[in-house]
């Protein structure tokens, strides 16, 4: 499966780079796609990232999964791009996967997708800005019927990325990556200290 992650300016670096890093560790092909018209993009915390490809150089059927990272400025940039909205609509209508984290479901709202799915987002945005068909407070929500994965924010990016790995490469690969990153150790330590 081919994955593309959309980068404007002002995206949350943790959410973007966790997905790219984890998927590449799992040998999953992921392109960083700039929606700015320039290969150089800038995260919300002034970390520059050079994209692999420009949005205008891709086709709507190039990717099996389209990922949108959060960060309010970046999410608003995604939601305000007609090209991004058309890409997300095409992805949804063709049965491809969309994965959105934090504030980036604002783009799902703008594309008319949010109201059709079960999802989650950064706390509080579900009240006035993003109107899911069904909202859940889970860390990661995988709406298998509609092929959409959503998540809450920077601290959930690890689980968001692992969900994508499980979807694309299977549960064994997801567990292998989680083990290599010491996720089970961290989880058991946190649980033991409760």
GROMACS .gro file of C-alpha atoms in nm:
model
  194
    1UNK     CA    1   0.000   0.000   0.000
    2UNK     CA    2   0.115   0.351  -0.076
    3UNK     CA    3   0.063   0.621   0.188
    4UNK     CA    4   0.079   0.998   0.150
    5UNK     CA    5   0.086   1.254   0.431
    6UNK     CA    6  -0.022   1.610   0.352
    7UNK     CA    7   0.199   1.889   0.487
    8UNK     CA    8   0.102   2.255   0.477
    9UNK     CA    9   0.265   2.502   0.711
   10UNK     CA   10   0.187   2.497   1.082
   11UNK     CA   11   0.130   2.121   1.114
   12UNK     CA   12   0.204   1.951   1.445
   13UNK     CA   13   0.549   1.800   1.395
   14UNK     CA   14   0.497   1.517   1.644
   15UNK     CA   15   0.190   1.398   1.458
   16UNK     CA   16   0.348   1.425   1.114
   17UNK     CA   17   0.690   1.281   1.191
   18UNK     CA   18   0.569   1.002   1.421
   19UNK     CA   19   0.358   0.867   1.136
   20UNK     CA   20   0.639   0.899   0.880
   21UNK     CA   21   0.901   0.750   1.113
   22UNK     CA   22   0.692   0.457   1.236
   23UNK     CA   23   0.564   0.363   0.889
   24UNK     CA   24   0.914   0.375   0.742
   25UNK     CA   25   1.039   0.155   1.030
   26UNK     CA   26   0.771  -0.091   0.921
   27UNK     CA   27   0.893  -0.071   0.557
   28UNK     CA   28   0.571   0.098   0.448
   29UNK     CA   29   0.612   0.345   0.164
   30UNK     CA   30   0.498   0.694   0.268
   31UNK     CA   31   0.541   1.018   0.075
   32UNK     CA   32   0.548   1.355   0.245
   33UNK     CA   33   0.333   1.574   0.018
   34UNK     CA   34   0.365   1.952   0.035
   35UNK     CA   35   0.042   2.143  -0.026
   36UNK     CA   36   0.226   2.479  -0.026
   37UNK     CA   37   0.371   2.470  -0.378
   38UNK     CA   38   0.720   2.450  -0.226
   39UNK     CA   39   0.912   2.142  -0.112
   40UNK     CA   40   1.011   2.314   0.212
   41UNK     CA   41   0.738   2.315   0.475
   42UNK     CA   42   0.742   2.456   0.827
   43UNK     CA   43   0.590   2.292   1.130
   44UNK     CA   44   0.406   2.474   1.407
   45UNK     CA   45   0.720   2.477   1.622
   46UNK     CA   46   0.947   2.609   1.347
   47UNK     CA   47   1.091   2.274   1.243
   48UNK     CA   48   1.141   2.275   0.865
   49UNK     CA   49   1.068   1.956   0.676
   50UNK     CA   50   1.144   1.898   0.310
   51UNK     CA   51   0.859   1.715   0.139
   52UNK     CA   52   0.913   1.433  -0.110
   53UNK     CA   53   0.660   1.557  -0.365
   54UNK     CA   54   0.425   1.848  -0.435
   55UNK     CA   55   0.047   1.815  -0.422
   56UNK     CA   56   0.015   1.935  -0.781
   57UNK     CA   57   0.233   1.643  -0.895
   58UNK     CA   58   0.012   1.365  -0.759
   59UNK     CA   59  -0.307   1.204  -0.883
   60UNK     CA   60  -0.607   1.123  -0.667
   61UNK     CA   61  -0.551   0.751  -0.723
   62UNK     CA   62  -0.179   0.745  -0.631
   63UNK     CA   63  -0.239   0.661  -0.263
   64UNK     CA   64  -0.422   0.390  -0.073
   65UNK     CA   65  -0.408   0.599   0.246
   66UNK     CA   66  -0.402   0.978   0.284
   67UNK     CA   67  -0.290   1.107   0.625
   68UNK     CA   68  -0.359   1.457   0.760
   69UNK     CA   69  -0.162   1.575   1.064
   70UNK     CA   70  -0.302   1.830   1.305
   71UNK     CA   71  -0.175   2.156   1.439
   72UNK     CA   72  -0.442   2.424   1.416
   73UNK     CA   73  -0.267   2.638   1.153
   74UNK     CA   74  -0.183   2.337   0.940
   75UNK     CA   75  -0.533   2.191   0.977
   76UNK     CA   76  -0.691   2.519   0.870
   77UNK     CA   77  -0.458   2.528   0.571
   78UNK     CA   78  -0.570   2.176   0.473
   79UNK     CA   79  -0.938   2.262   0.522
   80UNK     CA   80  -0.897   2.581   0.318
   81UNK     CA   81  -0.742   2.411   0.015
   82UNK     CA   82  -0.987   2.321  -0.260
   83UNK     CA   83  -0.732   2.075  -0.400
   84UNK     CA   84  -0.699   1.898  -0.064
   85UNK     CA   85  -1.077   1.886  -0.023
   86UNK     CA   86  -1.119   1.732  -0.369
   87UNK     CA   87  -0.843   1.479  -0.292
   88UNK     CA   88  -1.009   1.377   0.036
   89UNK     CA   89  -1.351   1.351  -0.129
   90UNK     CA   90  -1.207   1.136  -0.408
   91UNK     CA   91  -1.024   0.917  -0.156
   92UNK     CA   92  -1.341   0.869   0.048
   93UNK     CA   93  -1.566   0.804  -0.251
   94UNK     CA   94  -1.325   0.549  -0.402
   95UNK     CA   95  -1.306   0.351  -0.076
   96UNK     CA   96  -0.947   0.449   0.000
   97UNK     CA   97  -0.841   0.519   0.356
   98UNK     CA   98  -0.812   0.859   0.523
   99UNK     CA   99  -0.633   0.902   0.857
  100UNK     CA  100  -0.674   1.234   1.040
  101UNK     CA  101  -0.540   1.336   1.379
  102UNK     CA  102  -0.593   1.625   1.621
  103UNK     CA  103  -0.740   1.932   1.448
  104UNK     CA  104  -0.703   1.794   1.095
  105UNK     CA  105  -1.054   1.646   1.089
  106UNK     CA  106  -1.141   2.010   1.013
  107UNK     CA  107  -1.054   1.906   0.656
  108UNK     CA  108  -1.296   1.612   0.685
  109UNK     CA  109  -1.562   1.860   0.796
  110UNK     CA  110  -1.487   2.088   0.500
  111UNK     CA  111  -1.503   1.788   0.265
  112UNK     CA  112  -1.844   1.678   0.398
  113UNK     CA  113  -1.699   1.353   0.532
  114UNK     CA  114  -1.707   1.407   0.910
  115UNK     CA  115  -2.086   1.388   0.933
  116UNK     CA  116  -2.081   1.042   0.771
  117UNK     CA  117  -1.829   0.876   1.003
  118UNK     CA  118  -1.756   0.774   1.359
  119UNK     CA  119  -1.450   0.965   1.471
  120UNK     CA  120  -1.257   1.168   1.724
  121UNK     CA  121  -1.042   1.482   1.729
  122UNK     CA  122  -0.860   1.728   1.954
  123UNK     CA  123  -1.079   1.781   2.265
  124UNK     CA  124  -1.332   2.059   2.225
  125UNK     CA  125  -1.335   2.078   1.845
  126UNK     CA  126  -1.623   1.831   1.830
  127UNK     CA  127  -1.846   2.086   2.002
  128UNK     CA  128  -1.857   2.361   1.741
  129UNK     CA  129  -1.612   2.288   1.460
  130UNK     CA  130  -1.624   1.920   1.364
  131UNK     CA  131  -1.959   1.743   1.345
  132UNK     CA  132  -1.904   1.369   1.333
  133UNK     CA  133  -2.192   1.133   1.262
  134UNK     CA  134  -2.088   0.970   1.589
  135UNK     CA  135  -1.821   1.118   1.816
  136UNK     CA  136  -1.609   0.902   2.047
  137UNK     CA  137  -1.353   1.006   2.308
  138UNK     CA  138  -1.127   0.709   2.233
  139UNK     CA  139  -0.758   0.779   2.168
  140UNK     CA  140  -0.789   0.628   1.820
  141UNK     CA  141  -1.113   0.556   1.635
  142UNK     CA  142  -1.102   0.320   1.336
  143UNK     CA  143  -1.424   0.346   1.138
  144UNK     CA  144  -1.378   0.034   0.927
  145UNK     CA  145  -1.708   0.079   0.745
  146UNK     CA  146  -1.603   0.419   0.607
  147UNK     CA  147  -1.224   0.357   0.591
  148UNK     CA  148  -1.135   0.647   0.821
  149UNK     CA  149  -0.900   0.649   1.120
  150UNK     CA  150  -0.900   0.947   1.357
  151UNK     CA  151  -0.709   1.032   1.673
  152UNK     CA  152  -0.693   1.300   1.945
  153UNK     CA  153  -0.355   1.477   1.936
  154UNK     CA  154   0.023   1.473   1.983
  155UNK     CA  155   0.030   1.225   2.273
  156UNK     CA  156  -0.186   0.979   2.076
  157UNK     CA  157   0.027   0.996   1.759
  158UNK     CA  158   0.210   0.677   1.863
  159UNK     CA  159  -0.115   0.478   1.871
  160UNK     CA  160  -0.243   0.648   1.555
  161UNK     CA  161   0.072   0.540   1.368
  162UNK     CA  162   0.053   0.187   1.512
  163UNK     CA  163  -0.310   0.160   1.397
  164UNK     CA  164  -0.197   0.251   1.046
  165UNK     CA  165   0.078  -0.012   1.060
  166UNK     CA  166  -0.174  -0.274   1.173
  167UNK     CA  167  -0.407  -0.180   0.889
  168UNK     CA  168  -0.138  -0.186   0.620
  169UNK     CA  169   0.114  -0.448   0.733
  170UNK     CA  170  -0.082  -0.658   0.980
  171UNK     CA  171  -0.094  -0.713   1.353
  172UNK     CA  172   0.239  -0.896   1.373
  173UNK     CA  173   0.426  -0.603   1.216
  174UNK     CA  174   0.238  -0.358   1.439
  175UNK     CA  175   0.345  -0.555   1.746
  176UNK     CA  176   0.704  -0.585   1.620
  177UNK     CA  177   0.730  -0.207   1.581
  178UNK     CA  178   0.561  -0.144   1.917
  179UNK     CA  179   0.800  -0.388   2.088
  180UNK     CA  180   1.103  -0.230   1.923
  181UNK     CA  181   0.994   0.113   2.045
  182UNK     CA  182   0.938  -0.021   2.400
  183UNK     CA  183   0.567   0.068   2.395
  184UNK     CA  184   0.466  -0.238   2.603
  185UNK     CA  185   0.736  -0.154   2.860
  186UNK     CA  186   0.613   0.204   2.891
  187UNK     CA  187   0.251   0.093   2.916
  188UNK     CA  188   0.325  -0.167   3.185
  189UNK     CA  189   0.536   0.080   3.383
  190UNK     CA  190   0.264   0.345   3.371
  191UNK     CA  191   0.001   0.087   3.469
  192UNK     CA  192   0.216  -0.043   3.757
  193UNK     CA  193   0.262   0.312   3.890
  194UNK     CA  194  -0.112   0.389   3.897
   0.00000   0.00000   0.00000
